């Protein structure tokens, strides 16, 4: 692995970032074509402890390669990565990391409890400590009603939640999630996003990849957008999504024509061109409408979801 002087001085005990990369690059030789595939090209990245960070981009853009490098599963061609100031493939770093792959493989004949017990023992846990941890995680991921069912009967959303539980079995500080909501129905996706929110409140750092942009918007503090192996944009969602060329005014109810005219006059007196003023109604996303409808159906006391 090529060392980069900017990171050689990083001390594990004084690491400022949960994840840090400098010039991280991965190339694959295509010998039959006498060419080289650059899967990741000189990535500079910093993720702070306690942050939820999203890696965005289409398939083949470098997201999964980045996660594999940060997990120490593959060796970089150039540059370096650090996890809490440590090499990703070090035992100390791996003890602080949990991982949920895009398509996790579990033994279908085991139930939820048995699966977590299996992974807990792989992590050196046993006895009452493991029993207590299993109870905590089953409650955290909301699988109380599925804990005794074999995993082969689980839905995709349930498999992702038991996958999150196994990634958390040893109480890691950092979680890597590869497409955690891929193939999951809207209700299951919302449950997984709620789990990520809860993990953030627990002080965990979460780095996840996705190409489902609206879902990322619900949970991420900051994002990096990848294309063709390169990071092309990075920042907080607040800074990236704010439209600075206009100002939006929200009122709690529909305005009458008279009220709109009076507001136009007031804005005109403030120097705003009447031709630039638009009165529109807020719109729900289709996912928001779906979730409200499902929750209202489950709770008859809820109001009509279309009028919330």
mmCIF file with all atom_site columns, N, CA and C in Angstrom, residues 198-244:
data_model
loop_
_atom_site.group_PDB
_atom_site.id
_atom_site.type_symbol
_atom_site.label_atom_id
_atom_site.label_alt_id
_atom_site.label_comp_id
_atom_site.label_asym_id
_atom_site.label_entity_id
_atom_site.label_seq_id
_atom_site.pdbx_PDB_ins_code
_atom_site.Cartn_x
_atom_site.Cartn_y
_atom_site.Cartn_z
_atom_site.occupancy
_atom_site.B_iso_or_equiv
_atom_site.pdbx_formal_charge
_atom_site.auth_seq_id
_atom_site.auth_comp_id
_atom_site.auth_asym_id
_atom_site.auth_atom_id
_atom_site.pdbx_PDB_model_num
ATOM 1   N N  . UNK A 1 198 ? -31.991 6.577  14.805  1.00 0.00 ? 198 UNK A N  1
ATOM 2   C CA . UNK A 1 198 ? -31.784 6.139  16.178  1.00 0.00 ? 198 UNK A CA 1
ATOM 3   C C  . UNK A 1 198 ? -30.307 5.858  16.446  1.00 0.00 ? 198 UNK A C  1
ATOM 4   N N  . UNK A 1 199 ? -29.624 5.295  15.462  1.00 0.00 ? 199 UNK A N  1
ATOM 5   C CA . UNK A 1 199 ? -28.197 5.030  15.616  1.00 0.00 ? 199 UNK A CA 1
ATOM 6   C C  . UNK A 1 199 ? -27.409 6.329  15.762  1.00 0.00 ? 199 UNK A C  1
ATOM 7   N N  . UNK A 1 200 ? -27.810 7.338  15.010  1.00 0.00 ? 200 UNK A N  1
ATOM 8   C CA . UNK A 1 200 ? -27.147 8.640  15.129  1.00 0.00 ? 200 UNK A CA 1
ATOM 9   C C  . UNK A 1 200 ? -27.344 9.216  16.536  1.00 0.00 ? 200 UNK A C  1
ATOM 10  N N  . UNK A 1 201 ? -28.560 9.089  17.078  1.00 0.00 ? 201 UNK A N  1
ATOM 11  C CA . UNK A 1 201 ? -28.821 9.578  18.434  1.00 0.00 ? 201 UNK A CA 1
ATOM 12  C C  . UNK A 1 201 ? -28.017 8.813  19.475  1.00 0.00 ? 201 UNK A C  1
ATOM 13  N N  . UNK A 1 202 ? -27.656 7.567  19.155  1.00 0.00 ? 202 UNK A N  1
ATOM 14  C CA . UNK A 1 202 ? -26.838 6.752  20.050  1.00 0.00 ? 202 UNK A CA 1
ATOM 15  C C  . UNK A 1 202 ? -25.355 7.092  19.930  1.00 0.00 ? 202 UNK A C  1
ATOM 16  N N  . UNK A 1 203 ? -25.027 8.019  19.033  1.00 0.00 ? 203 UNK A N  1
ATOM 17  C CA . UNK A 1 203 ? -23.638 8.427  18.864  1.00 0.00 ? 203 UNK A CA 1
ATOM 18  C C  . UNK A 1 203 ? -22.863 7.634  17.832  1.00 0.00 ? 203 UNK A C  1
ATOM 19  N N  . UNK A 1 204 ? -23.529 6.768  17.066  1.00 0.00 ? 204 UNK A N  1
ATOM 20  C CA . UNK A 1 204 ? -22.852 5.974  16.053  1.00 0.00 ? 204 UNK A CA 1
ATOM 21  C C  . UNK A 1 204 ? -22.558 6.823  14.811  1.00 0.00 ? 204 UNK A C  1
ATOM 22  N N  . UNK A 1 205 ? -21.485 6.480  14.128  1.00 0.00 ? 205 UNK A N  1
ATOM 23  C CA . UNK A 1 205 ? -21.182 7.056  12.823  1.00 0.00 ? 205 UNK A CA 1
ATOM 24  C C  . UNK A 1 205 ? -21.683 6.078  11.761  1.00 0.00 ? 205 UNK A C  1
ATOM 25  N N  . UNK A 1 206 ? -22.397 6.594  10.756  1.00 0.00 ? 206 UNK A N  1
ATOM 26  C CA . UNK A 1 206 ? -22.967 5.744  9.713   1.00 0.00 ? 206 UNK A CA 1
ATOM 27  C C  . UNK A 1 206 ? -22.504 6.258  8.348   1.00 0.00 ? 206 UNK A C  1
ATOM 28  N N  . UNK A 1 207 ? -21.886 5.385  7.581   1.00 0.00 ? 207 UNK A N  1
ATOM 29  C CA . UNK A 1 207 ? -21.521 5.686  6.192   1.00 0.00 ? 207 UNK A CA 1
ATOM 30  C C  . UNK A 1 207 ? -22.260 4.683  5.319   1.00 0.00 ? 207 UNK A C  1
ATOM 31  N N  . UNK A 1 208 ? -23.100 5.183  4.410   1.00 0.00 ? 208 UNK A N  1
ATOM 32  C CA . UNK A 1 208 ? -23.883 4.268  3.584   1.00 0.00 ? 208 UNK A CA 1
ATOM 33  C C  . UNK A 1 208 ? -23.873 4.715  2.133   1.00 0.00 ? 208 UNK A C  1
ATOM 34  N N  . UNK A 1 209 ? -24.042 3.754  1.257   1.00 0.00 ? 209 UNK A N  1
ATOM 35  C CA . UNK A 1 209 ? -24.113 4.041  -0.179  1.00 0.00 ? 209 UNK A CA 1
ATOM 36  C C  . UNK A 1 209 ? -25.544 3.858  -0.648  1.00 0.00 ? 209 UNK A C  1
ATOM 37  N N  . UNK A 1 210 ? -25.931 4.617  -1.667  1.00 0.00 ? 210 UNK A N  1
ATOM 38  C CA . UNK A 1 210 ? -27.281 4.505  -2.211  1.00 0.00 ? 210 UNK A CA 1
ATOM 39  C C  . UNK A 1 210 ? -27.364 5.233  -3.539  1.00 0.00 ? 210 UNK A C  1
ATOM 40  N N  . UNK A 1 211 ? -28.321 4.802  -4.365  1.00 0.00 ? 211 UNK A N  1
ATOM 41  C CA . UNK A 1 211 ? -28.656 5.563  -5.570  1.00 0.00 ? 211 UNK A CA 1
ATOM 42  C C  . UNK A 1 211 ? -30.097 6.063  -5.493  1.00 0.00 ? 211 UNK A C  1
ATOM 43  N N  . UNK A 1 212 ? -30.754 5.857  -4.325  1.00 0.00 ? 212 UNK A N  1
ATOM 44  C CA . UNK A 1 212 ? -32.124 6.315  -4.104  1.00 0.00 ? 212 UNK A CA 1
ATOM 45  C C  . UNK A 1 212 ? -32.059 7.674  -3.403  1.00 0.00 ? 212 UNK A C  1
ATOM 46  N N  . UNK A 1 213 ? -32.057 8.723  -4.194  1.00 0.00 ? 213 UNK A N  1
ATOM 47  C CA . UNK A 1 213 ? -31.705 10.046 -3.687  1.00 0.00 ? 213 UNK A CA 1
ATOM 48  C C  . UNK A 1 213 ? -32.683 10.569 -2.645  1.00 0.00 ? 213 UNK A C  1
ATOM 49  N N  . UNK A 1 214 ? -33.982 10.359 -2.862  1.00 0.00 ? 214 UNK A N  1
ATOM 50  C CA . UNK A 1 214 ? -34.961 10.887 -1.924  1.00 0.00 ? 214 UNK A CA 1
ATOM 51  C C  . UNK A 1 214 ? -34.808 10.250 -0.547  1.00 0.00 ? 214 UNK A C  1
ATOM 52  N N  . UNK A 1 215 ? -34.458 8.968  -0.514  1.00 0.00 ? 215 UNK A N  1
ATOM 53  C CA . UNK A 1 215 ? -34.282 8.296  0.769   1.00 0.00 ? 215 UNK A CA 1
ATOM 54  C C  . UNK A 1 215 ? -33.042 8.798  1.484   1.00 0.00 ? 215 UNK A C  1
ATOM 55  N N  . UNK A 1 216 ? -31.986 9.093  0.735   1.00 0.00 ? 216 UNK A N  1
ATOM 56  C CA . UNK A 1 216 ? -30.774 9.641  1.334   1.00 0.00 ? 216 UNK A CA 1
ATOM 57  C C  . UNK A 1 216 ? -31.069 10.982 1.996   1.00 0.00 ? 216 UNK A C  1
ATOM 58  N N  . UNK A 1 217 ? -31.904 11.772 1.348   1.00 0.00 ? 217 UNK A N  1
ATOM 59  C CA . UNK A 1 217 ? -32.237 13.102 1.856   1.00 0.00 ? 217 UNK A CA 1
ATOM 60  C C  . UNK A 1 217 ? -32.874 13.040 3.238   1.00 0.00 ? 217 UNK A C  1
ATOM 61  N N  . UNK A 1 218 ? -33.524 11.917 3.557   1.00 0.00 ? 218 UNK A N  1
ATOM 62  C CA . UNK A 1 218 ? -34.215 11.790 4.834   1.00 0.00 ? 218 UNK A CA 1
ATOM 63  C C  . UNK A 1 218 ? -33.258 11.586 6.001   1.00 0.00 ? 218 UNK A C  1
ATOM 64  N N  . UNK A 1 219 ? -32.040 11.079 5.757   1.00 0.00 ? 219 UNK A N  1
ATOM 65  C CA . UNK A 1 219 ? -31.197 10.655 6.873   1.00 0.00 ? 219 UNK A CA 1
ATOM 66  C C  . UNK A 1 219 ? -29.802 11.271 6.900   1.00 0.00 ? 219 UNK A C  1
ATOM 67  N N  . UNK A 1 220 ? -29.252 11.661 5.753   1.00 0.00 ? 220 UNK A N  1
ATOM 68  C CA . UNK A 1 220 ? -27.845 12.046 5.698   1.00 0.00 ? 220 UNK A CA 1
ATOM 69  C C  . UNK A 1 220 ? -27.600 13.460 6.205   1.00 0.00 ? 220 UNK A C  1
ATOM 70  N N  . UNK A 1 221 ? -26.492 13.647 6.919   1.00 0.00 ? 221 UNK A N  1
ATOM 71  C CA . UNK A 1 221 ? -26.030 14.986 7.286   1.00 0.00 ? 221 UNK A CA 1
ATOM 72  C C  . UNK A 1 221 ? -25.247 15.598 6.130   1.00 0.00 ? 221 UNK A C  1
ATOM 73  N N  . UNK A 1 222 ? -24.373 14.798 5.551   1.00 0.00 ? 222 UNK A N  1
ATOM 74  C CA . UNK A 1 222 ? -23.585 15.236 4.393   1.00 0.00 ? 222 UNK A CA 1
ATOM 75  C C  . UNK A 1 222 ? -23.551 14.113 3.373   1.00 0.00 ? 222 UNK A C  1
ATOM 76  N N  . UNK A 1 223 ? -23.273 14.476 2.126   1.00 0.00 ? 223 UNK A N  1
ATOM 77  C CA . UNK A 1 223 ? -23.203 13.490 1.054   1.00 0.00 ? 223 UNK A CA 1
ATOM 78  C C  . UNK A 1 223 ? -22.015 13.791 0.151   1.00 0.00 ? 223 UNK A C  1
ATOM 79  N N  . UNK A 1 224 ? -21.561 12.758 -0.540  1.00 0.00 ? 224 UNK A N  1
ATOM 80  C CA . UNK A 1 224 ? -20.604 12.903 -1.629  1.00 0.00 ? 224 UNK A CA 1
ATOM 81  C C  . UNK A 1 224 ? -21.197 12.214 -2.842  1.00 0.00 ? 224 UNK A C  1
ATOM 82  N N  . UNK A 1 225 ? -21.179 12.892 -3.978  1.00 0.00 ? 225 UNK A N  1
ATOM 83  C CA . UNK A 1 225 ? -21.730 12.345 -5.215  1.00 0.00 ? 225 UNK A CA 1
ATOM 84  C C  . UNK A 1 225 ? -20.586 11.860 -6.095  1.00 0.00 ? 225 UNK A C  1
ATOM 85  N N  . UNK A 1 226 ? -20.696 10.590 -6.538  1.00 0.00 ? 226 UNK A N  1
ATOM 86  C CA . UNK A 1 226 ? -19.659 9.964  -7.345  1.00 0.00 ? 226 UNK A CA 1
ATOM 87  C C  . UNK A 1 226 ? -20.141 9.790  -8.782  1.00 0.00 ? 226 UNK A C  1
ATOM 88  N N  . UNK A 1 227 ? -19.196 9.865  -9.704  1.00 0.00 ? 227 UNK A N  1
ATOM 89  C CA . UNK A 1 227 ? -19.475 9.573  -11.109 1.00 0.00 ? 227 UNK A CA 1
ATOM 90  C C  . UNK A 1 227 ? -18.201 9.060  -11.757 1.00 0.00 ? 227 UNK A C  1
ATOM 91  N N  . UNK A 1 228 ? -18.288 7.904  -12.375 1.00 0.00 ? 228 UNK A N  1
ATOM 92  C CA . UNK A 1 228 ? -17.155 7.306  -13.098 1.00 0.00 ? 228 UNK A CA 1
ATOM 93  C C  . UNK A 1 228 ? -15.911 7.206  -12.216 1.00 0.00 ? 228 UNK A C  1
ATOM 94  N N  . UNK A 1 229 ? -16.113 6.833  -10.954 1.00 0.00 ? 229 UNK A N  1
ATOM 95  C CA . UNK A 1 229 ? -14.993 6.612  -10.050 1.00 0.00 ? 229 UNK A CA 1
ATOM 96  C C  . UNK A 1 229 ? -14.450 7.847  -9.372  1.00 0.00 ? 229 UNK A C  1
ATOM 97  N N  . UNK A 1 230 ? -15.042 9.015  -9.641  1.00 0.00 ? 230 UNK A N  1
ATOM 98  C CA . UNK A 1 230 ? -14.553 10.253 -9.042  1.00 0.00 ? 230 UNK A CA 1
ATOM 99  C C  . UNK A 1 230 ? -15.620 10.903 -8.165  1.00 0.00 ? 230 UNK A C  1
ATOM 100 N N  . UNK A 1 231 ? -15.170 11.532 -7.103  1.00 0.00 ? 231 UNK A N  1
ATOM 101 C CA . UNK A 1 231 ? -16.070 12.356 -6.298  1.00 0.00 ? 231 UNK A CA 1
ATOM 102 C C  . UNK A 1 231 ? -16.212 13.704 -6.999  1.00 0.00 ? 231 UNK A C  1
ATOM 103 N N  . UNK A 1 232 ? -17.444 14.048 -7.362  1.00 0.00 ? 232 UNK A N  1
ATOM 104 C CA . UNK A 1 232 ? -17.654 15.276 -8.131  1.00 0.00 ? 232 UNK A CA 1
ATOM 105 C C  . UNK A 1 232 ? -18.304 16.378 -7.303  1.00 0.00 ? 232 UNK A C  1
ATOM 106 N N  . UNK A 1 233 ? -18.899 16.021 -6.155  1.00 0.00 ? 233 UNK A N  1
ATOM 107 C CA . UNK A 1 233 ? -19.546 17.033 -5.323  1.00 0.00 ? 233 UNK A CA 1
ATOM 108 C C  . UNK A 1 233 ? -19.636 16.508 -3.898  1.00 0.00 ? 233 UNK A C  1
ATOM 109 N N  . UNK A 1 234 ? -19.475 17.412 -2.929  1.00 0.00 ? 234 UNK A N  1
ATOM 110 C CA . UNK A 1 234 ? -19.574 17.018 -1.526  1.00 0.00 ? 234 UNK A CA 1
ATOM 111 C C  . UNK A 1 234 ? -20.067 18.203 -0.704  1.00 0.00 ? 234 UNK A C  1
ATOM 112 N N  . UNK A 1 235 ? -20.849 17.924 0.307   1.00 0.00 ? 235 UNK A N  1
ATOM 113 C CA . UNK A 1 235 ? -21.296 18.991 1.201   1.00 0.00 ? 235 UNK A CA 1
ATOM 114 C C  . UNK A 1 235 ? -22.474 18.553 2.040   1.00 0.00 ? 235 UNK A C  1
ATOM 115 N N  . UNK A 1 236 ? -22.929 19.465 2.894   1.00 0.00 ? 236 UNK A N  1
ATOM 116 C CA . UNK A 1 236 ? -24.122 19.198 3.693   1.00 0.00 ? 236 UNK A CA 1
ATOM 117 C C  . UNK A 1 236 ? -25.353 19.327 2.814   1.00 0.00 ? 236 UNK A C  1
ATOM 118 N N  . UNK A 1 237 ? -26.402 18.619 3.163   1.00 0.00 ? 237 UNK A N  1
ATOM 119 C CA . UNK A 1 237 ? -27.634 18.708 2.387   1.00 0.00 ? 237 UNK A CA 1
ATOM 120 C C  . UNK A 1 237 ? -28.211 20.113 2.447   1.00 0.00 ? 237 UNK A C  1
ATOM 121 N N  . UNK A 1 238 ? -28.070 20.755 3.586   1.00 0.00 ? 238 UNK A N  1
ATOM 122 C CA . UNK A 1 238 ? -28.584 22.123 3.720   1.00 0.00 ? 238 UNK A CA 1
ATOM 123 C C  . UNK A 1 238 ? -27.925 23.050 2.710   1.00 0.00 ? 238 UNK A C  1
ATOM 124 N N  . UNK A 1 239 ? -26.608 22.962 2.577   1.00 0.00 ? 239 UNK A N  1
ATOM 125 C CA . UNK A 1 239 ? -25.910 23.859 1.656   1.00 0.00 ? 239 UNK A CA 1
ATOM 126 C C  . UNK A 1 239 ? -26.125 23.471 0.196   1.00 0.00 ? 239 UNK A C  1
ATOM 127 N N  . UNK A 1 240 ? -26.230 22.168 -0.075  1.00 0.00 ? 240 UNK A N  1
ATOM 128 C CA . UNK A 1 240 ? -26.354 21.733 -1.461  1.00 0.00 ? 240 UNK A CA 1
ATOM 129 C C  . UNK A 1 240 ? -27.762 21.919 -2.019  1.00 0.00 ? 240 UNK A C  1
ATOM 130 N N  . UNK A 1 241 ? -28.784 21.806 -1.174  1.00 0.00 ? 241 UNK A N  1
ATOM 131 C CA . UNK A 1 241 ? -30.160 21.820 -1.658  1.00 0.00 ? 241 UNK A CA 1
ATOM 132 C C  . UNK A 1 241 ? -30.855 23.171 -1.527  1.00 0.00 ? 241 UNK A C  1
ATOM 133 N N  . UNK A 1 242 ? -30.247 24.098 -0.815  1.00 0.00 ? 242 UNK A N  1
ATOM 134 C CA . UNK A 1 242 ? -30.868 25.413 -0.652  1.00 0.00 ? 242 UNK A CA 1
ATOM 135 C C  . UNK A 1 242 ? -30.785 26.202 -1.950  1.00 0.00 ? 242 UNK A C  1
ATOM 136 N N  . UNK A 1 243 ? -31.914 26.707 -2.401  1.00 0.00 ? 243 UNK A N  1
ATOM 137 C CA . UNK A 1 243 ? -31.984 27.546 -3.599  1.00 0.00 ? 243 UNK A CA 1
ATOM 138 C C  . UNK A 1 243 ? -31.822 29.002 -3.164  1.00 0.00 ? 243 UNK A C  1
ATOM 139 N N  . UNK A 1 244 ? -30.691 29.588 -3.525  1.00 0.00 ? 244 UNK A N  1
ATOM 140 C CA . UNK A 1 244 ? -30.366 30.933 -3.031  1.00 0.00 ? 244 UNK A CA 1
ATOM 141 C C  . UNK A 1 244 ? -30.938 32.046 -3.910  1.00 0.00 ? 244 UNK A C  1
#
